[in-house]
Amino acid sequence: MAHTPVRAPAGTPVETAAASYRPLLFSIAYGMTGSVGDAEDLVQDAFLGMTKAERAGTTITAPKAYLTTAVTRLSINHLGSARVRRETYVGDWLPEPLVAFADAPGGPAEHAELTDAISTALLVLLETLSPMERAVFVLREVFGHEYGEIARMTGKSQANCRQIVARVRRRIPADATTRPAHDPERRAEGDDLARRFFTAAEGGDLDALLGMLAPDVVFHGDGGGKAQAISRTVHDPQQTAALLVAGFRRLRALGATMRPAWVNGAPGVVLYDAEDRVLSVVELSLAEDGRVGAVHSLTNPDKLGHLGPVSDQGLLPRERRERGERRS
């Protein structure tokens, strides 16, 4: 089921706050969780908390500060409770894709500020951090908050926040958070590369694919133990090209279609089955030389529902059987 954007109750100060601050709140929650659905829920909880505080007689003079603090702390608590589930996750973990279609506005990406800065690769790296480390790093390096603001939002001292950022910077490459946002030239180059890349994959042109893959390219697949996906990360251009050709050959047999999109600020496609149900999302992370440095293929049905009805064509037999039993 697609997630409906959060709307504040009409006639309250929260309604005004929602109109101007919701994009930032959603982006913070998404950067913290890597989940569109969880981000929507956390923003909703922040709004509800503010409404309850007002009704209880609390005067809120700085709604932006109140809401950003609330969504940050809710996200930290959420990550703490989700850690056990992440540790038992089957295969590679990829975030829920934040998709913007070139031919149609709307969807979660429309209300996410700094979408280009929240790359799939960065979100994967952030998974290695503790909830507090992730919060402090995201607020500082992605959203540019001052240390005083971060201290207020997280409940830590400024000195502690500085120490956390310094520690995390030693673990996460500097270029992971320095992607240009909404650069028309970069967008045009990315669109062109994606068009040529997916045409080559669909046509089985291995040589063309190899020419567009960086020597150290990696291929990540996330089926979550529920859908067909590669079982391990691939670190080889030849294997990556072969996997893509084989995968698109199967897709042709299913009558699948592609819709170009930008996924977490990178070029990609959303794939649909013959009944126009979402099969998967494929995103191309670009290397500095303009070639493809990483391919992220997401087939986990639990992470595709916000894009529309999800296909059962790629599900593993057990998952397909269980879904059929739930529908009957």
Coordinates of C-alpha atoms in Angstrom, one line a residue:
M1 CA 0.0 0.0 0.0
A2 CA 1.3 3.5 -0.9
H3 CA 2.0 5.7 2.0
T4 CA -0.2 8.8 2.2
P5 CA 1.7 12.0 3.1
V6 CA 1.1 13.2 6.6
R7 CA -1.3 16.0 7.1
A8 CA -1.6 18.0 10.3
P9 CA -5.0 18.6 11.8
A10 CA -6.8 21.6 10.3
G11 CA -7.1 24.7 12.3
T12 CA -4.1 24.2 14.6
P13 CA -0.6 25.7 14.7
V14 CA 0.6 22.3 13.7
E15 CA -1.1 22.7 10.3
T16 CA 1.1 25.8 9.5
A17 CA 4.2 24.0 10.8
A18 CA 3.4 21.0 8.6
A19 CA 3.2 23.1 5.4
S20 CA 6.7 24.6 5.9
Y21 CA 8.6 22.0 8.0
R22 CA 7.3 18.7 6.8
P23 CA 9.9 18.2 4.0
L24 CA 12.8 18.7 6.4
L25 CA 11.2 16.4 9.0
F26 CA 10.6 13.7 6.5
S27 CA 14.2 14.0 5.2
I28 CA 15.7 13.7 8.7
A29 CA 13.5 10.7 9.6
Y30 CA 14.3 9.0 6.2
G31 CA 18.1 9.7 6.6
M32 CA 17.9 8.1 10.1
T33 CA 15.8 5.0 9.1
G34 CA 16.2 4.4 5.4
S35 CA 12.5 3.7 5.3
V36 CA 9.8 5.7 3.6
G37 CA 7.0 4.2 5.7
D38 CA 8.9 4.5 9.0
A39 CA 9.8 8.1 8.2
E40 CA 6.1 9.0 7.5
D41 CA 5.1 7.3 10.7
L42 CA 7.7 9.2 12.8
V43 CA 6.7 12.5 11.3
Q44 CA 3.1 11.8 12.1
D45 CA 4.1 10.9 15.7
A46 CA 6.0 14.2 16.0
F47 CA 3.0 16.2 14.8
L48 CA 0.7 14.3 17.2
G49 CA 3.0 14.9 20.1
M50 CA 3.0 18.6 19.4
T51 CA -0.8 18.7 19.1
K52 CA -1.1 16.9 22.5
A53 CA 1.4 19.3 24.1
E54 CA -0.6 22.3 22.9
R55 CA -3.9 20.9 24.1
A56 CA -2.3 20.3 27.5
G57 CA -1.5 24.0 27.7
T58 CA 2.1 24.1 26.5
T59 CA 3.0 27.2 24.6
I60 CA 5.3 26.3 21.7
T61 CA 7.0 29.4 20.4
A62 CA 9.5 27.6 18.1
P63 CA 7.6 24.8 16.3
K64 CA 10.5 24.1 13.9
A65 CA 12.9 23.4 16.8
Y66 CA 10.2 21.4 18.7
L67 CA 9.4 19.2 15.7
T68 CA 13.0 18.6 14.5
T69 CA 13.9 17.6 18.1
A70 CA 10.9 15.4 18.4
V71 CA 11.5 13.6 15.1
T72 CA 15.2 13.2 15.8
R73 CA 14.6 11.6 19.2
L74 CA 11.7 9.4 17.9
S75 CA 14.1 8.2 15.1
I76 CA 16.8 7.4 17.7
N77 CA 14.4 5.3 19.7
H78 CA 13.0 3.6 16.6
L79 CA 16.5 2.6 15.5
G80 CA 17.3 1.1 18.9
S81 CA 14.2 -1.1 18.7
A82 CA 14.9 -2.0 15.0
R83 CA 18.5 -3.1 15.5
V84 CA 17.7 -6.7 16.3
R85 CA 15.7 -7.0 13.2
R86 CA 18.5 -5.6 11.1
E87 CA 21.0 -8.0 12.6
T88 CA 19.0 -11.0 11.5
Y89 CA 18.2 -9.6 8.0
V90 CA 18.7 -12.1 5.2
G91 CA 21.3 -11.0 2.6
D92 CA 22.4 -7.4 1.7
W93 CA 20.3 -4.6 3.3
L94 CA 19.3 -1.7 1.1
P95 CA 17.1 1.2 2.1
E96 CA 13.5 1.7 0.8
P97 CA 14.0 3.7 -2.4
L98 CA 13.1 7.3 -2.6
V99 CA 11.9 7.5 -6.2
A100 CA 11.2 10.6 -8.4
F101 CA 9.9 9.9 -11.9
A102 CA 11.0 12.3 -14.6
D103 CA 7.6 12.1 -16.4
A104 CA 5.3 12.6 -13.3
P105 CA 5.8 14.6 -10.1
G106 CA 4.7 13.3 -6.8
G107 CA 5.5 10.6 -4.3
P108 CA 7.8 10.8 -1.3
A109 CA 10.7 12.4 -3.2
E110 CA 8.6 15.4 -3.9
H111 CA 8.6 16.4 -0.2
A112 CA 12.1 15.3 0.7
E113 CA 14.7 18.1 1.1
L114 CA 18.3 17.4 0.1
T115 CA 17.2 14.2 -1.6
D116 CA 20.4 14.1 -3.6
A117 CA 22.5 14.0 -0.5
I118 CA 20.7 11.0 1.0
S119 CA 22.3 8.4 -1.4
T120 CA 21.7 4.7 -1.2
A121 CA 25.4 4.2 -0.7
L122 CA 25.5 6.6 2.3
L123 CA 22.4 5.0 3.9
V124 CA 24.1 1.6 3.6
L125 CA 27.2 3.0 5.4
L126 CA 25.1 4.6 8.1
E127 CA 23.8 1.1 9.0
T128 CA 27.1 0.5 10.6
L129 CA 26.6 3.3 13.2
S130 CA 24.8 3.3 16.5
P131 CA 21.5 5.2 16.6
M132 CA 23.1 8.2 18.4
E133 CA 26.1 8.2 16.0
R134 CA 23.8 8.1 13.0
A135 CA 21.7 11.0 14.4
V136 CA 24.6 13.3 15.1
F137 CA 26.3 12.5 11.8
V138 CA 23.2 13.0 9.7
L139 CA 22.2 16.2 11.3
R140 CA 25.7 17.6 10.9
E141 CA 27.0 16.2 7.6
V142 CA 23.8 15.9 5.6
F143 CA 21.6 18.7 7.0
G144 CA 24.3 21.1 8.1
H145 CA 23.0 21.8 11.6
E146 CA 25.2 23.7 14.1
Y147 CA 26.6 21.7 17.0
G148 CA 24.5 23.7 19.5
E149 CA 21.3 22.7 17.6
I150 CA 22.4 19.1 17.4
A151 CA 23.1 19.0 21.2
R152 CA 19.6 20.3 21.9
M153 CA 18.0 17.8 19.4
T154 CA 19.9 14.8 20.7
G155 CA 20.3 15.6 24.4
K156 CA 24.1 15.3 24.1
S157 CA 26.7 18.1 24.9
Q158 CA 28.3 20.0 22.1
A159 CA 31.7 18.5 22.9
N160 CA 30.2 15.0 22.8
C161 CA 28.6 15.8 19.4
R162 CA 31.9 17.0 18.0
Q163 CA 33.6 13.8 19.2
I164 CA 31.0 11.7 17.6
V165 CA 31.3 13.4 14.2
A166 CA 35.1 13.2 14.3
R167 CA 34.9 9.5 15.1
V168 CA 32.4 8.7 12.4
R169 CA 34.3 10.7 9.8
R170 CA 37.2 8.3 10.2
R171 CA 34.8 5.4 9.2
I172 CA 32.8 7.1 6.4
P173 CA 34.5 8.5 3.3
A174 CA 34.3 12.3 2.9
D175 CA 32.9 12.1 -0.6
A176 CA 29.9 10.1 0.7
T177 CA 28.1 13.3 1.8
T178 CA 29.4 15.8 -0.9
R179 CA 27.2 15.0 -3.9
P180 CA 25.9 18.1 -5.8
A181 CA 22.2 18.6 -5.4
H182 CA 19.9 19.3 -8.3
D183 CA 22.7 19.9 -10.8
P184 CA 21.0 20.1 -14.3
E185 CA 24.2 19.0 -16.1
R186 CA 24.7 16.1 -13.7
R187 CA 21.1 15.1 -14.2
A188 CA 21.4 15.1 -18.0
E189 CA 24.6 13.0 -17.9
G190 CA 23.0 10.6 -15.5
D191 CA 19.9 10.3 -17.6
D192 CA 22.0 9.6 -20.7
L193 CA 24.2 7.0 -19.0
A194 CA 21.1 5.2 -17.5
R195 CA 19.4 5.1 -20.9
R196 CA 22.5 3.6 -22.6
F197 CA 23.1 1.3 -19.6
F198 CA 19.7 -0.3 -19.4
T199 CA 19.4 -0.5 -23.2
A200 CA 22.6 -2.5 -23.2
A201 CA 21.4 -4.7 -20.3
E202 CA 18.1 -5.3 -22.0
G203 CA 19.8 -6.1 -25.3
G204 CA 22.4 -8.4 -23.8
D205 CA 25.4 -6.2 -24.9
L206 CA 28.1 -7.3 -22.5
D207 CA 30.8 -5.2 -24.1
A208 CA 28.7 -2.0 -23.9
L209 CA 28.0 -2.7 -20.2
L210 CA 31.6 -3.4 -19.4
G211 CA 32.5 0.0 -20.9
M212 CA 30.2 1.7 -18.5
L213 CA 31.2 -0.2 -15.4
A214 CA 34.0 1.1 -13.1
P215 CA 36.8 -1.4 -12.5
D216 CA 35.9 -1.6 -8.8
V217 CA 32.1 -1.8 -9.4
V218 CA 30.0 -3.6 -6.8
F219 CA 26.6 -5.2 -7.3
H220 CA 24.2 -5.3 -4.3
G221 CA 20.9 -7.2 -4.3
D222 CA 18.2 -7.0 -1.6
G223 CA 15.5 -9.6 -1.7
G224 CA 15.1 -9.7 2.1
G225 CA 14.8 -13.5 2.0
K226 CA 11.4 -13.0 0.2
A227 CA 12.2 -12.4 -3.4
Q228 CA 14.8 -13.5 -5.9
A229 CA 18.2 -11.7 -5.5
I230 CA 21.9 -12.4 -5.6
S231 CA 23.0 -14.0 -2.3
R232 CA 26.2 -12.0 -1.9
T233 CA 27.8 -8.7 -3.0
V234 CA 29.6 -9.0 -6.3
H235 CA 32.9 -7.1 -6.7
D236 CA 33.7 -7.8 -10.4
P237 CA 32.7 -6.0 -13.7
Q238 CA 32.4 -9.2 -15.7
Q239 CA 30.2 -10.9 -13.1
T240 CA 28.1 -7.7 -12.7
A241 CA 27.6 -7.4 -16.5
A242 CA 26.7 -11.1 -16.7
L243 CA 24.2 -10.9 -13.8
L244 CA 22.5 -7.9 -15.5
V245 CA 22.2 -9.6 -18.9
A246 CA 20.8 -12.7 -17.3
G247 CA 18.4 -10.7 -15.1
F248 CA 17.0 -8.7 -18.0
R249 CA 16.6 -11.8 -20.1
R250 CA 14.3 -13.2 -17.4
L251 CA 12.5 -9.9 -17.2
R252 CA 11.8 -10.0 -21.0
A253 CA 10.3 -13.4 -20.5
L254 CA 7.9 -11.9 -18.0
G255 CA 6.9 -9.1 -20.3
A256 CA 8.4 -6.6 -17.9
T257 CA 8.6 -2.9 -18.7
M258 CA 11.0 -0.1 -17.4
R259 CA 10.2 3.4 -16.2
P260 CA 13.2 5.8 -15.9
A261 CA 13.5 7.4 -12.5
W262 CA 15.9 9.0 -10.1
V263 CA 16.4 6.9 -7.0
N264 CA 17.9 8.6 -3.9
G265 CA 19.5 11.2 -6.2
A266 CA 20.9 8.7 -8.7
P267 CA 19.7 7.5 -12.1
G268 CA 17.8 4.2 -12.3
V269 CA 14.6 2.5 -13.3
V270 CA 11.5 1.0 -11.7
L271 CA 10.6 -2.4 -13.3
Y272 CA 7.0 -3.5 -13.7
D273 CA 5.4 -6.9 -14.6
A274 CA 2.9 -7.4 -17.4
E275 CA 0.1 -6.4 -15.0
D276 CA 1.8 -3.1 -14.2
R277 CA 2.8 -4.2 -10.7
V278 CA 6.2 -3.2 -9.2
L279 CA 8.9 -5.9 -9.7
S280 CA 12.0 -4.1 -8.6
V281 CA 14.0 -0.9 -8.4
V282 CA 17.5 -0.7 -9.9
E283 CA 19.7 2.3 -9.1
L284 CA 23.1 3.2 -10.5
S285 CA 25.6 5.0 -8.2
L286 CA 28.0 7.0 -10.3
A287 CA 31.8 7.0 -9.8
E288 CA 33.9 10.1 -10.1
D289 CA 34.9 9.2 -13.6
G290 CA 31.2 9.1 -14.7
R291 CA 31.0 5.3 -14.9
V292 CA 28.8 3.1 -12.8
G293 CA 30.5 2.5 -9.4
A294 CA 27.7 0.5 -7.9
V295 CA 24.5 -1.2 -8.9
H296 CA 21.7 -1.5 -6.3
S297 CA 18.9 -3.9 -7.1
L298 CA 16.0 -4.0 -4.7
T299 CA 13.3 -6.8 -5.0
N300 CA 12.2 -7.1 -1.4
P301 CA 8.4 -6.7 -1.6
D302 CA 8.2 -5.1 1.8
K303 CA 10.3 -2.1 0.6
L304 CA 8.3 -1.5 -2.7
G305 CA 4.8 -1.1 -1.5
H306 CA 4.9 2.7 -1.3
L307 CA 5.5 2.7 -5.1
G308 CA 2.2 0.9 -5.9
P309 CA 0.9 -2.7 -6.1
V310 CA 3.8 -5.2 -5.8
S311 CA 4.2 -8.1 -8.2
D312 CA 4.4 -11.7 -7.0
Q313 CA 6.4 -12.8 -10.0
G314 CA 9.8 -12.6 -8.3
L315 CA 8.8 -13.9 -4.9
L316 CA 10.4 -17.1 -3.6
P317 CA 8.0 -20.1 -3.5
R318 CA 7.4 -20.0 0.3
E319 CA 6.7 -16.3 0.3
R320 CA 4.3 -16.6 -2.7
R321 CA 2.5 -19.4 -1.0
E322 CA 2.2 -17.5 2.3
R323 CA 0.9 -14.4 0.5
G324 CA -1.7 -16.6 -1.3
E325 CA -2.9 -18.0 2.0
R326 CA -3.2 -14.6 3.5
R327 CA -5.4 -13.4 0.6
S328 CA -7.6 -16.5 0.7

